[in-house]
Short mmCIF file of C-alpha atoms in Angstrom, two decimals:
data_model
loop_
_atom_site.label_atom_id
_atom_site.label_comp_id
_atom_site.label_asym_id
_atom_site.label_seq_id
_atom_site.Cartn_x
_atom_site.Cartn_y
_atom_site.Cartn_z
CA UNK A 47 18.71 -46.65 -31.25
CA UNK A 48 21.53 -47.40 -28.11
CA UNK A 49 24.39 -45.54 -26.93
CA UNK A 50 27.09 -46.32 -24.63
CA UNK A 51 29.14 -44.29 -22.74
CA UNK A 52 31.90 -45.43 -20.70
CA UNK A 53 34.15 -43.04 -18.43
CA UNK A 54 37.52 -42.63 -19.30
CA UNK A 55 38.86 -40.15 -16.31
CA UNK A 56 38.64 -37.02 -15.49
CA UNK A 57 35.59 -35.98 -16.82
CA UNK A 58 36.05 -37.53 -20.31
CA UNK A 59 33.63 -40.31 -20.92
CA UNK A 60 33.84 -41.78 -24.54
CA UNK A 61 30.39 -42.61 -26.47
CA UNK A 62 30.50 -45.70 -28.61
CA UNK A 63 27.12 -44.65 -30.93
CA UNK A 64 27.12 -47.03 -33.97
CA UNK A 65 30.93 -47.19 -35.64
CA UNK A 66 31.57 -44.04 -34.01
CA UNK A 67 33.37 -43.15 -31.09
CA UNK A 68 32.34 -39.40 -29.70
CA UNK A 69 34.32 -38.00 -27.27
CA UNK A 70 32.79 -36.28 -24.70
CA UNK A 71 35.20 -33.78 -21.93
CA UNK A 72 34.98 -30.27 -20.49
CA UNK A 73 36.85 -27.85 -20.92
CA UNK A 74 40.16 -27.19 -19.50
CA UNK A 75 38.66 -23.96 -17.45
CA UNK A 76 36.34 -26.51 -16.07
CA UNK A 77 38.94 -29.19 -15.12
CA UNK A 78 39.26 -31.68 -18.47
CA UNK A 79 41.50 -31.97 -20.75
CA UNK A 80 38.83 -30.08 -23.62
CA UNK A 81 39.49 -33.46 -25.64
CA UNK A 82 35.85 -33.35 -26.65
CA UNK A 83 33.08 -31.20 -26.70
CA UNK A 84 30.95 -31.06 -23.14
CA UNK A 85 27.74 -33.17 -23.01
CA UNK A 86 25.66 -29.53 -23.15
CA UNK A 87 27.53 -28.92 -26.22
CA UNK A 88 27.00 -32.48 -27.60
CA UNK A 89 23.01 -31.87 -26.57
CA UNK A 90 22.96 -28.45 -28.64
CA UNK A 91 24.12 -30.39 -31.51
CA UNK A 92 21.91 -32.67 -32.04
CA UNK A 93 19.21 -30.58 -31.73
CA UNK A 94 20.66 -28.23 -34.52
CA UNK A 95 22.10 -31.41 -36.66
CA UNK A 96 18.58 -33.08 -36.45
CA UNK A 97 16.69 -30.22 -37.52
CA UNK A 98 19.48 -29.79 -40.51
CA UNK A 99 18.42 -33.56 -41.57
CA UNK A 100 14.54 -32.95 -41.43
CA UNK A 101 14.99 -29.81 -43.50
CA UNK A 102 16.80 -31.89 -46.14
CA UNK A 103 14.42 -35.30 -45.47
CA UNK A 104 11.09 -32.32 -46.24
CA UNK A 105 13.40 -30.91 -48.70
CA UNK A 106 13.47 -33.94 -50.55
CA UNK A 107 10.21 -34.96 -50.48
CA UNK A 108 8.67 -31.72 -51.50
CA UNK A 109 11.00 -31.60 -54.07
CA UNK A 110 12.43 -28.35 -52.63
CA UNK A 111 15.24 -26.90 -53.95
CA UNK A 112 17.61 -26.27 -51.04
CA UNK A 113 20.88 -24.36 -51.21
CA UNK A 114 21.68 -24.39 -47.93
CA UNK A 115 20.23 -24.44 -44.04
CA UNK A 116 22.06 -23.26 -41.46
CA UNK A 117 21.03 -23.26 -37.95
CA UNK A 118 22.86 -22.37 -34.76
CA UNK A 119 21.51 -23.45 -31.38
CA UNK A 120 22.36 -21.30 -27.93
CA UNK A 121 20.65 -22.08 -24.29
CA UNK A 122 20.49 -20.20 -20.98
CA UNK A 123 21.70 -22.46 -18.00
CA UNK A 124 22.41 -21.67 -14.45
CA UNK A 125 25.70 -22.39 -13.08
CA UNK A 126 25.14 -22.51 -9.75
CA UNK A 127 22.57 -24.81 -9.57
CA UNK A 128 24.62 -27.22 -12.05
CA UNK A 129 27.82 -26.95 -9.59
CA UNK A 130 25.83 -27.59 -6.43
CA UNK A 131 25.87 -24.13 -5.24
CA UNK A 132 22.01 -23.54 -4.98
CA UNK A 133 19.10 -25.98 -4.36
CA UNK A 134 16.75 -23.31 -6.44
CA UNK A 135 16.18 -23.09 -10.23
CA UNK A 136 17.18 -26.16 -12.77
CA UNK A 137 19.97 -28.36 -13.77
CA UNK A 138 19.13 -27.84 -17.30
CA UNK A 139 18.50 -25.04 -19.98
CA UNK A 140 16.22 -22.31 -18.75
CA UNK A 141 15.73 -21.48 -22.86
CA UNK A 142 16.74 -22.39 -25.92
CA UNK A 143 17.03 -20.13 -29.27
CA UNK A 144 17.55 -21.86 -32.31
CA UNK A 145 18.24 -18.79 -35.32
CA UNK A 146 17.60 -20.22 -38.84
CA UNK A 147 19.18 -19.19 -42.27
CA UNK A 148 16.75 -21.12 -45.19
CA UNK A 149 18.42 -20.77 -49.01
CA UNK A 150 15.56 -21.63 -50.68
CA UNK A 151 13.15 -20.17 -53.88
CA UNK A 152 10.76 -19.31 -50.85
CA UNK A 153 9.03 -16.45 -49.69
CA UNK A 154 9.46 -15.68 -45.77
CA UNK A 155 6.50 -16.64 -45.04
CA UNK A 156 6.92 -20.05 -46.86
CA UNK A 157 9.96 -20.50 -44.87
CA UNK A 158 8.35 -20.17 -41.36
CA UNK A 159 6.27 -22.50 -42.73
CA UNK A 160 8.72 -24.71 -43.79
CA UNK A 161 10.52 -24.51 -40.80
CA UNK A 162 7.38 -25.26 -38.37
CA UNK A 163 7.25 -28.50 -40.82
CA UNK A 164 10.97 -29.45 -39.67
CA UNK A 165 10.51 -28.76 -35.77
CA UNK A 166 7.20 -30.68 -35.88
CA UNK A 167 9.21 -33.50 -37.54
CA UNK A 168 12.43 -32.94 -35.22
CA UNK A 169 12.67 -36.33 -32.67
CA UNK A 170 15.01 -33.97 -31.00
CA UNK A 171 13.13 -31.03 -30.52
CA UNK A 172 9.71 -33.37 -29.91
CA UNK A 173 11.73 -34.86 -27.17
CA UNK A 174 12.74 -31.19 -25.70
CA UNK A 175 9.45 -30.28 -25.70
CA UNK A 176 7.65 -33.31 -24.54
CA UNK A 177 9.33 -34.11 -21.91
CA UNK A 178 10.31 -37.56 -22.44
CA UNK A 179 10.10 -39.72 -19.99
CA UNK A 180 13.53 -41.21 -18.92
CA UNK A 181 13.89 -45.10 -17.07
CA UNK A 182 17.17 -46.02 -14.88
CA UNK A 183 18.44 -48.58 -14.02
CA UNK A 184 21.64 -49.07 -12.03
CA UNK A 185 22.65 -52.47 -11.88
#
């Protein structure tokens, strides 16, 4: 799986990933043009879109009737040290809270389990968590 990203000014920078094009910008508060959604935004949703697929791929499989699964994805991230302002804490998201809505012939407790099944199976949420290791190379 490749992505490529190529800046476009300002702080847009479109994403050619497959035959689509995702625009990535910041907001206008933030000094874009809010032509896309920011690259935190962009990595909330594919944590929340990829756990949506599992659910349906386990859905499937199990022959699991499901009506719907919604899930909404919010992190904790300090400003400060993003923008430069501090050399203490992280770049990235101090937490993460994903809150899940299952429509399913299940009982709760079938649902947690159901929903361990999807994280488990989440390459999104396996790479949060495992701390994948990342290569650069500037050329």
């Amino acid at each position: 799986i490749k992505v490529s990203g190529t800046w476009k000014g300002g702080y847009r920078v479109d994403v050619q990933a497959g035959d689509h094009v995702i625009i990535v910008d910041q907001p206008e508060a933030g000094g874009g043009k809010n032509e896309g959604a920011n690259p935190l935004e962009i990595f909330l949703t594919a944590l929340a879109s990829c756990l949506g697929t599992i659910a349906a791929i386990i859905a499937r499989q199990d022959r699991i009737e499901l009506r719907g699964f919604e899930v909404s994805v919010e992190g904790d991230l300090d400003k400060a040290y993003l923008l430069g302002k501090t050399e203490e804490g992280c770049a990235g998201f101090t937490e993460l809270r994903a809150k899940v809505n299952i429509d399913a012939d299940m009982t709760d407790e079938e649902k947690k389990a159901f929903f361990e099944r999807v994280d488990c199976r989440c390459p999104i949420s396996d790479n949060i968590v495992k701390n994948t290791k990342v290569v650069y190379d500037v050329v």
